[in-house]
Amino acid sequence: MKKTKFITPLLIEILIATAPATVPAQTTASQVVVASQLNLMPVPASVQMQTGRLPITSNFQVAVTNFIDDRLSAGIARMRARLAGRTVLTVSNDPAASDNTATLVIQCERAGEAVPSLKENESYSLEVTDKQARLVAPTVVGALRGLETFLQLLQGDRDGFYLPAIRIQDQPRFPWRGLLIDVGRHYEPMEVLKRNLDAMAAVKLNVLHWHLTEDQGFRVESKKFPKLHTLGSDGLFYTQDQVREIIAYARDRGIRVMPEFDIPGHSTSWLVGHPELGSAPGPYKIERGAGIFEPALDPTREQTYKFLDTFLGEMADLFPDAYLHIGGDENEGKQWDRNQQIQAFMKEKGIKDNHALQAYFNQRVLKILQKHHKKMIGWDEILHPDLPKDAVIHSWRGTAALAEAARKGYDGILSNGFYIDLIYPAAQHYVADPIPRDTTLTAAEAKHVLGGEATMWGEWVSPETIDSRIWPRTAAIAERLWSPQNVNDVADMYRRLAVISRQLEELGLTHQKNYEMLLRRLAGGDNIGPLRTLAAIVEPVKEYRRYQMRPQTMLSPLTGLIDAARPDSEKAREFAAQVDGFLSDAPRFATYRADLERTLSEWQAAGRELGPMIDRAPALQEARPLASNLSEIAAAGSEALAYLSSGAAPTVEWRTAQLAKLDAAAKPKAALEFVVISSLRKLVIAAAELPQLKSSTPAEWKQRVTTMASPPAAPKP
């Protein structure tokens, strides 16, 4: 025990040296209360806790004053159903006899925008006392946003369910808070879109960016040009009636639906049925791989613009949103370079390069959209000195590019930092911001930044896995776009995200449920304990390394271990907290040690049991190296823990061998990587470096441990 008491205070330096940096929290007093007591996400603009609580019983009733319509009635019905599901109470659908007897009174002033709009007033106030809750909103959409907050306030204890007494004044920081779902690469059925719209509404997102055309598929019915969807979709497309159904479903939840028809590049699926629009002779066929392809519309033919005028006019009538996205990204112009007619056109018109030619194309398309009463939005590449100011820039390049557009007078939205398909953890998305703290934009320029969108590009998602790639991480992005900028405590974000993730399941999302289903399928049985242990501490490789390491096509089944593994490992965060606690928290030293011993023992057992499981399950063969690594890293951690607990010093050779094992395990296998290596390195380094601590200054110790605990740099994609 003497050694334990001696070791633990010294190890505090290790945590100081190696703990991950956190975003400095600049919170108001009300937000601190929210963080410590409530599970709201997004955090409202203003919160004041009061004394008391409002019981929620089977007598729960709602009264509406001033204005009500079908949309608000439906929103109240959905809220009642979810409330009943959480409380197991039989809740009456009948309205309250009077305001005085209602548990919740909703005071709504008007319907709001007939078509969901960027100008929609989404504000609301919510006051809860021990007698009643009162929700006040200027529009139906504001009331819908308030109902989501009302549900998130629900708590329970031995005395039953209740809402804490509270005052909330709330409105979004940005008016554009979106989620892009790409259905071009992989078609997603209607039920997938609907459950994700429900989830979007739950976290107050308000734009579904529906990416409908890609090299791999044209997903919307065109009655004017039926070859587009019949030849360019493999039969997987949305009828116009289905489009209207999705638009209506979204509108009921206060969500806009903005379509994207990607041109002039990313257009192979257009050209399958209409090769005459291409910049090179056909025939064309639907692309099956991922990446950037050469086919592009010919911007020099009048026939192209006549076609687009008819098609975009048809789509303008179908989609009521004010904006229509033309894509405009990643056109490398290779077909243009090889086309003598296009080159002659450029010379005749004085168009100096492909970027200028695309600007010419964009200007022509902009006029078509204006004719059909639509505002054009496109990716960064559309920005050009000749681009009219009423076009909107969608930035995938970053805040600097977005700020440049804003300074030039263009409205814009940000997706850089919110690319959820890159498989980064929620913490990384959470610290991205359309207007960073160090922005040099003036207040007037900053008004051009409308908000942002999470982007779910569809190369590697199926109906079974798409929810797990969107949720729950997108809820953190939703908070960044709704809540005040000073709501930025990453640890508390994760605490609340876990609660919201469970609540999202009631909307039909499969991000939790399908995880074990996929593991059972891979294992060929119900005994998946060891596989679950492995899957819980690996994540898919980041960015676009998957395609390089595990080549697949759009026809490949997305049912491997990489598809089951989650993008943001909760178990890895728990293990990191255990390690940091063990190294720094003297009063709870023994508790953390016991937790670590259990975790490492579980990993060792799983490593042993995975071998026979893999022998019986051919679908798991690619996981064999990971199983071997699991045993090795668990052994390294256990030995380091034993040294640290006893105070004995390991040999230099031991340290070298353990770090080499960890370095080898850190290398991806089956396009998966362990996300506990840094924490294990902390344990090994702490055990090996402890004897030198007395002769080191804190600065020297910090530098040594920080350097050694850092994982090897991942190769760039």
mmCIF file with all atom_site columns, C-alpha atoms in Angstrom, residues 478-610:
data_model
loop_
_atom_site.group_PDB
_atom_site.id
_atom_site.type_symbol
_atom_site.label_atom_id
_atom_site.label_alt_id
_atom_site.label_comp_id
_atom_site.label_asym_id
_atom_site.label_entity_id
_atom_site.label_seq_id
_atom_site.pdbx_PDB_ins_code
_atom_site.Cartn_x
_atom_site.Cartn_y
_atom_site.Cartn_z
_atom_site.occupancy
_atom_site.B_iso_or_equiv
_atom_site.pdbx_formal_charge
_atom_site.auth_seq_id
_atom_site.auth_comp_id
_atom_site.auth_asym_id
_atom_site.auth_atom_id
_atom_site.pdbx_PDB_model_num
ATOM 1   C CA . ALA A 1 478 ? -27.424 20.200  -34.960 1.00 0.00 ? 478 ALA A CA 1
ATOM 2   C CA . GLU A 1 479 ? -26.457 21.724  -31.634 1.00 0.00 ? 479 GLU A CA 1
ATOM 3   C CA . ARG A 1 480 ? -23.558 23.599  -33.188 1.00 0.00 ? 480 ARG A CA 1
ATOM 4   C CA . LEU A 1 481 ? -25.914 25.153  -35.730 1.00 0.00 ? 481 LEU A CA 1
ATOM 5   C CA . TRP A 1 482 ? -28.743 25.947  -33.292 1.00 0.00 ? 482 TRP A CA 1
ATOM 6   C CA . SER A 1 483 ? -27.188 26.758  -29.908 1.00 0.00 ? 483 SER A CA 1
ATOM 7   C CA . PRO A 1 484 ? -25.110 29.784  -28.865 1.00 0.00 ? 484 PRO A CA 1
ATOM 8   C CA . GLN A 1 485 ? -21.464 29.522  -29.862 1.00 0.00 ? 485 GLN A CA 1
ATOM 9   C CA . ASN A 1 486 ? -20.353 29.360  -26.231 1.00 0.00 ? 486 ASN A CA 1
ATOM 10  C CA . VAL A 1 487 ? -22.120 26.027  -25.758 1.00 0.00 ? 487 VAL A CA 1
ATOM 11  C CA . ASN A 1 488 ? -19.001 23.970  -26.455 1.00 0.00 ? 488 ASN A CA 1
ATOM 12  C CA . ASP A 1 489 ? -18.252 21.558  -23.595 1.00 0.00 ? 489 ASP A CA 1
ATOM 13  C CA . VAL A 1 490 ? -17.273 18.362  -25.421 1.00 0.00 ? 490 VAL A CA 1
ATOM 14  C CA . ALA A 1 491 ? -17.577 16.088  -22.375 1.00 0.00 ? 491 ALA A CA 1
ATOM 15  C CA . ASP A 1 492 ? -21.077 17.282  -21.591 1.00 0.00 ? 492 ASP A CA 1
ATOM 16  C CA . MET A 1 493 ? -22.015 17.035  -25.256 1.00 0.00 ? 493 MET A CA 1
ATOM 17  C CA . TYR A 1 494 ? -21.175 13.325  -25.126 1.00 0.00 ? 494 TYR A CA 1
ATOM 18  C CA . ARG A 1 495 ? -23.158 12.895  -21.896 1.00 0.00 ? 495 ARG A CA 1
ATOM 19  C CA . ARG A 1 496 ? -26.274 14.375  -23.475 1.00 0.00 ? 496 ARG A CA 1
ATOM 20  C CA . LEU A 1 497 ? -25.642 12.700  -26.842 1.00 0.00 ? 497 LEU A CA 1
ATOM 21  C CA . ALA A 1 498 ? -25.947 9.267   -25.217 1.00 0.00 ? 498 ALA A CA 1
ATOM 22  C CA . VAL A 1 499 ? -29.399 10.195  -23.896 1.00 0.00 ? 499 VAL A CA 1
ATOM 23  C CA . ILE A 1 500 ? -30.562 11.669  -27.195 1.00 0.00 ? 500 ILE A CA 1
ATOM 24  C CA . SER A 1 501 ? -29.307 8.590   -29.037 1.00 0.00 ? 501 SER A CA 1
ATOM 25  C CA . ARG A 1 502 ? -31.635 6.373   -27.005 1.00 0.00 ? 502 ARG A CA 1
ATOM 26  C CA . GLN A 1 503 ? -34.539 8.759   -27.527 1.00 0.00 ? 503 GLN A CA 1
ATOM 27  C CA . LEU A 1 504 ? -33.993 8.742   -31.284 1.00 0.00 ? 504 LEU A CA 1
ATOM 28  C CA . GLU A 1 505 ? -34.653 5.010   -31.324 1.00 0.00 ? 505 GLU A CA 1
ATOM 29  C CA . GLU A 1 506 ? -38.325 5.655   -30.585 1.00 0.00 ? 506 GLU A CA 1
ATOM 30  C CA . LEU A 1 507 ? -38.540 7.255   -34.030 1.00 0.00 ? 507 LEU A CA 1
ATOM 31  C CA . GLY A 1 508 ? -37.607 4.006   -35.731 1.00 0.00 ? 508 GLY A CA 1
ATOM 32  C CA . LEU A 1 509 ? -33.901 4.677   -36.263 1.00 0.00 ? 509 LEU A CA 1
ATOM 33  C CA . THR A 1 510 ? -31.775 1.541   -36.454 1.00 0.00 ? 510 THR A CA 1
ATOM 34  C CA . HIS A 1 511 ? -28.390 2.977   -35.427 1.00 0.00 ? 511 HIS A CA 1
ATOM 35  C CA . GLN A 1 512 ? -28.428 0.926   -32.217 1.00 0.00 ? 512 GLN A CA 1
ATOM 36  C CA . LYS A 1 513 ? -30.612 -2.036  -33.159 1.00 0.00 ? 513 LYS A CA 1
ATOM 37  C CA . ASN A 1 514 ? -28.847 -3.046  -36.362 1.00 0.00 ? 514 ASN A CA 1
ATOM 38  C CA . TYR A 1 515 ? -25.424 -3.117  -34.712 1.00 0.00 ? 515 TYR A CA 1
ATOM 39  C CA . GLU A 1 516 ? -25.946 -6.473  -33.043 1.00 0.00 ? 516 GLU A CA 1
ATOM 40  C CA . MET A 1 517 ? -28.008 -7.772  -35.948 1.00 0.00 ? 517 MET A CA 1
ATOM 41  C CA . LEU A 1 518 ? -25.025 -7.252  -38.244 1.00 0.00 ? 518 LEU A CA 1
ATOM 42  C CA . LEU A 1 519 ? -22.702 -8.932  -35.737 1.00 0.00 ? 519 LEU A CA 1
ATOM 43  C CA . ARG A 1 520 ? -25.009 -11.952 -35.426 1.00 0.00 ? 520 ARG A CA 1
ATOM 44  C CA . ARG A 1 521 ? -25.101 -12.267 -39.204 1.00 0.00 ? 521 ARG A CA 1
ATOM 45  C CA . LEU A 1 522 ? -21.314 -12.193 -39.433 1.00 0.00 ? 522 LEU A CA 1
ATOM 46  C CA . ALA A 1 523 ? -20.900 -14.712 -36.628 1.00 0.00 ? 523 ALA A CA 1
ATOM 47  C CA . GLY A 1 524 ? -23.617 -16.977 -37.958 1.00 0.00 ? 524 GLY A CA 1
ATOM 48  C CA . GLY A 1 525 ? -25.141 -17.313 -34.501 1.00 0.00 ? 525 GLY A CA 1
ATOM 49  C CA . ASP A 1 526 ? -26.308 -15.591 -31.342 1.00 0.00 ? 526 ASP A CA 1
ATOM 50  C CA . ASN A 1 527 ? -23.096 -15.954 -29.318 1.00 0.00 ? 527 ASN A CA 1
ATOM 51  C CA . ILE A 1 528 ? -21.466 -12.686 -30.308 1.00 0.00 ? 528 ILE A CA 1
ATOM 52  C CA . GLY A 1 529 ? -19.912 -11.615 -26.989 1.00 0.00 ? 529 GLY A CA 1
ATOM 53  C CA . PRO A 1 530 ? -16.271 -11.809 -28.148 1.00 0.00 ? 530 PRO A CA 1
ATOM 54  C CA . LEU A 1 531 ? -17.077 -10.194 -31.487 1.00 0.00 ? 531 LEU A CA 1
ATOM 55  C CA . ARG A 1 532 ? -18.989 -7.429  -29.728 1.00 0.00 ? 532 ARG A CA 1
ATOM 56  C CA . THR A 1 533 ? -15.944 -6.792  -27.523 1.00 0.00 ? 533 THR A CA 1
ATOM 57  C CA . LEU A 1 534 ? -13.709 -6.401  -30.562 1.00 0.00 ? 534 LEU A CA 1
ATOM 58  C CA . ALA A 1 535 ? -16.166 -4.311  -32.563 1.00 0.00 ? 535 ALA A CA 1
ATOM 59  C CA . ALA A 1 536 ? -16.640 -1.931  -29.638 1.00 0.00 ? 536 ALA A CA 1
ATOM 60  C CA . ILE A 1 537 ? -13.034 -0.687  -29.704 1.00 0.00 ? 537 ILE A CA 1
ATOM 61  C CA . VAL A 1 538 ? -12.393 -0.455  -33.441 1.00 0.00 ? 538 VAL A CA 1
ATOM 62  C CA . GLU A 1 539 ? -13.620 2.153   -35.882 1.00 0.00 ? 539 GLU A CA 1
ATOM 63  C CA . PRO A 1 540 ? -13.669 2.266   -39.680 1.00 0.00 ? 540 PRO A CA 1
ATOM 64  C CA . VAL A 1 541 ? -10.682 4.046   -41.175 1.00 0.00 ? 541 VAL A CA 1
ATOM 65  C CA . LYS A 1 542 ? -11.196 7.748   -41.671 1.00 0.00 ? 542 LYS A CA 1
ATOM 66  C CA . GLU A 1 543 ? -11.711 9.819   -44.788 1.00 0.00 ? 543 GLU A CA 1
ATOM 67  C CA . TYR A 1 544 ? -11.635 7.841   -48.044 1.00 0.00 ? 544 TYR A CA 1
ATOM 68  C CA . ARG A 1 545 ? -9.066  5.210   -47.078 1.00 0.00 ? 545 ARG A CA 1
ATOM 69  C CA . ARG A 1 546 ? -11.739 2.516   -47.033 1.00 0.00 ? 546 ARG A CA 1
ATOM 70  C CA . TYR A 1 547 ? -11.865 2.328   -50.816 1.00 0.00 ? 547 TYR A CA 1
ATOM 71  C CA . GLN A 1 548 ? -8.081  2.051   -51.023 1.00 0.00 ? 548 GLN A CA 1
ATOM 72  C CA . MET A 1 549 ? -7.872  -0.681  -48.385 1.00 0.00 ? 549 MET A CA 1
ATOM 73  C CA . ARG A 1 550 ? -11.026 -2.651  -49.156 1.00 0.00 ? 550 ARG A CA 1
ATOM 74  C CA . PRO A 1 551 ? -12.079 -2.052  -52.773 1.00 0.00 ? 551 PRO A CA 1
ATOM 75  C CA . GLN A 1 552 ? -15.795 -2.518  -53.395 1.00 0.00 ? 552 GLN A CA 1
ATOM 76  C CA . THR A 1 553 ? -18.354 -1.350  -55.921 1.00 0.00 ? 553 THR A CA 1
ATOM 77  C CA . MET A 1 554 ? -21.825 0.084   -55.520 1.00 0.00 ? 554 MET A CA 1
ATOM 78  C CA . LEU A 1 555 ? -23.104 -3.472  -56.025 1.00 0.00 ? 555 LEU A CA 1
ATOM 79  C CA . SER A 1 556 ? -21.066 -4.919  -53.144 1.00 0.00 ? 556 SER A CA 1
ATOM 80  C CA . PRO A 1 557 ? -22.888 -5.966  -49.976 1.00 0.00 ? 557 PRO A CA 1
ATOM 81  C CA . LEU A 1 558 ? -22.271 -3.562  -47.112 1.00 0.00 ? 558 LEU A CA 1
ATOM 82  C CA . THR A 1 559 ? -22.441 -6.218  -44.408 1.00 0.00 ? 559 THR A CA 1
ATOM 83  C CA . GLY A 1 560 ? -18.839 -6.602  -43.249 1.00 0.00 ? 560 GLY A CA 1
ATOM 84  C CA . LEU A 1 561 ? -17.382 -5.886  -39.829 1.00 0.00 ? 561 LEU A CA 1
ATOM 85  C CA . ILE A 1 562 ? -16.455 -2.422  -41.091 1.00 0.00 ? 562 ILE A CA 1
ATOM 86  C CA . ASP A 1 563 ? -20.147 -1.768  -41.727 1.00 0.00 ? 563 ASP A CA 1
ATOM 87  C CA . ALA A 1 564 ? -21.159 -2.909  -38.251 1.00 0.00 ? 564 ALA A CA 1
ATOM 88  C CA . ALA A 1 565 ? -18.409 -0.999  -36.436 1.00 0.00 ? 565 ALA A CA 1
ATOM 89  C CA . ARG A 1 566 ? -19.432 2.413   -35.174 1.00 0.00 ? 566 ARG A CA 1
ATOM 90  C CA . PRO A 1 567 ? -17.772 5.675   -36.183 1.00 0.00 ? 567 PRO A CA 1
ATOM 91  C CA . ASP A 1 568 ? -17.355 6.943   -32.604 1.00 0.00 ? 568 ASP A CA 1
ATOM 92  C CA . SER A 1 569 ? -16.384 4.301   -30.040 1.00 0.00 ? 569 SER A CA 1
ATOM 93  C CA . GLU A 1 570 ? -17.998 4.864   -26.666 1.00 0.00 ? 570 GLU A CA 1
ATOM 94  C CA . LYS A 1 571 ? -15.968 2.017   -25.173 1.00 0.00 ? 571 LYS A CA 1
ATOM 95  C CA . ALA A 1 572 ? -12.739 3.684   -26.289 1.00 0.00 ? 572 ALA A CA 1
ATOM 96  C CA . ARG A 1 573 ? -13.751 6.897   -24.532 1.00 0.00 ? 573 ARG A CA 1
ATOM 97  C CA . GLU A 1 574 ? -14.633 4.928   -21.403 1.00 0.00 ? 574 GLU A CA 1
ATOM 98  C CA . PHE A 1 575 ? -11.263 3.176   -21.475 1.00 0.00 ? 575 PHE A CA 1
ATOM 99  C CA . ALA A 1 576 ? -9.445  6.486   -21.918 1.00 0.00 ? 576 ALA A CA 1
ATOM 100 C CA . ALA A 1 577 ? -11.286 7.854   -18.874 1.00 0.00 ? 577 ALA A CA 1
ATOM 101 C CA . GLN A 1 578 ? -10.333 4.757   -16.865 1.00 0.00 ? 578 GLN A CA 1
ATOM 102 C CA . VAL A 1 579 ? -6.662  5.147   -17.782 1.00 0.00 ? 579 VAL A CA 1
ATOM 103 C CA . ASP A 1 580 ? -6.619  8.858   -17.010 1.00 0.00 ? 580 ASP A CA 1
ATOM 104 C CA . GLY A 1 581 ? -8.421  8.264   -13.729 1.00 0.00 ? 581 GLY A CA 1
ATOM 105 C CA . PHE A 1 582 ? -6.018  5.505   -12.732 1.00 0.00 ? 582 PHE A CA 1
ATOM 106 C CA . LEU A 1 583 ? -3.038  7.734   -13.429 1.00 0.00 ? 583 LEU A CA 1
ATOM 107 C CA . SER A 1 584 ? -4.308  10.809  -11.611 1.00 0.00 ? 584 SER A CA 1
ATOM 108 C CA . ASP A 1 585 ? -7.171  10.247  -9.191  1.00 0.00 ? 585 ASP A CA 1
ATOM 109 C CA . ALA A 1 586 ? -5.591  9.170   -5.901  1.00 0.00 ? 586 ALA A CA 1
ATOM 110 C CA . PRO A 1 587 ? -8.836  8.671   -3.922  1.00 0.00 ? 587 PRO A CA 1
ATOM 111 C CA . ARG A 1 588 ? -10.263 6.376   -6.601  1.00 0.00 ? 588 ARG A CA 1
ATOM 112 C CA . PHE A 1 589 ? -7.008  4.703   -7.620  1.00 0.00 ? 589 PHE A CA 1
ATOM 113 C CA . ALA A 1 590 ? -8.170  1.210   -6.618  1.00 0.00 ? 590 ALA A CA 1
ATOM 114 C CA . THR A 1 591 ? -11.538 1.624   -8.345  1.00 0.00 ? 591 THR A CA 1
ATOM 115 C CA . TYR A 1 592 ? -9.963  2.620   -11.631 1.00 0.00 ? 592 TYR A CA 1
ATOM 116 C CA . ARG A 1 593 ? -7.445  -0.211  -11.352 1.00 0.00 ? 593 ARG A CA 1
ATOM 117 C CA . ALA A 1 594 ? -10.247 -2.724  -10.861 1.00 0.00 ? 594 ALA A CA 1
ATOM 118 C CA . ASP A 1 595 ? -12.120 -1.285  -13.867 1.00 0.00 ? 595 ASP A CA 1
ATOM 119 C CA . LEU A 1 596 ? -9.012  -1.556  -16.022 1.00 0.00 ? 596 LEU A CA 1
ATOM 120 C CA . GLU A 1 597 ? -8.304  -5.084  -14.889 1.00 0.00 ? 597 GLU A CA 1
ATOM 121 C CA . ARG A 1 598 ? -11.836 -6.142  -15.831 1.00 0.00 ? 598 ARG A CA 1
ATOM 122 C CA . THR A 1 599 ? -11.641 -4.433  -19.212 1.00 0.00 ? 599 THR A CA 1
ATOM 123 C CA . LEU A 1 600 ? -8.243  -5.872  -20.114 1.00 0.00 ? 600 LEU A CA 1
ATOM 124 C CA . SER A 1 601 ? -9.281  -9.333  -18.913 1.00 0.00 ? 601 SER A CA 1
ATOM 125 C CA . GLU A 1 602 ? -12.373 -9.130  -21.118 1.00 0.00 ? 602 GLU A CA 1
ATOM 126 C CA . TRP A 1 603 ? -10.200 -8.211  -24.117 1.00 0.00 ? 603 TRP A CA 1
ATOM 127 C CA . GLN A 1 604 ? -7.832  -11.127 -23.466 1.00 0.00 ? 604 GLN A CA 1
ATOM 128 C CA . ALA A 1 605 ? -10.717 -13.585 -23.179 1.00 0.00 ? 605 ALA A CA 1
ATOM 129 C CA . ALA A 1 606 ? -12.305 -12.231 -26.339 1.00 0.00 ? 606 ALA A CA 1
ATOM 130 C CA . GLY A 1 607 ? -9.017  -12.533 -28.202 1.00 0.00 ? 607 GLY A CA 1
ATOM 131 C CA . ARG A 1 608 ? -8.820  -16.232 -27.271 1.00 0.00 ? 608 ARG A CA 1
ATOM 132 C CA . GLU A 1 609 ? -12.451 -16.941 -28.163 1.00 0.00 ? 609 GLU A CA 1
ATOM 133 C CA . LEU A 1 610 ? -12.443 -15.130 -31.479 1.00 0.00 ? 610 LEU A CA 1
#
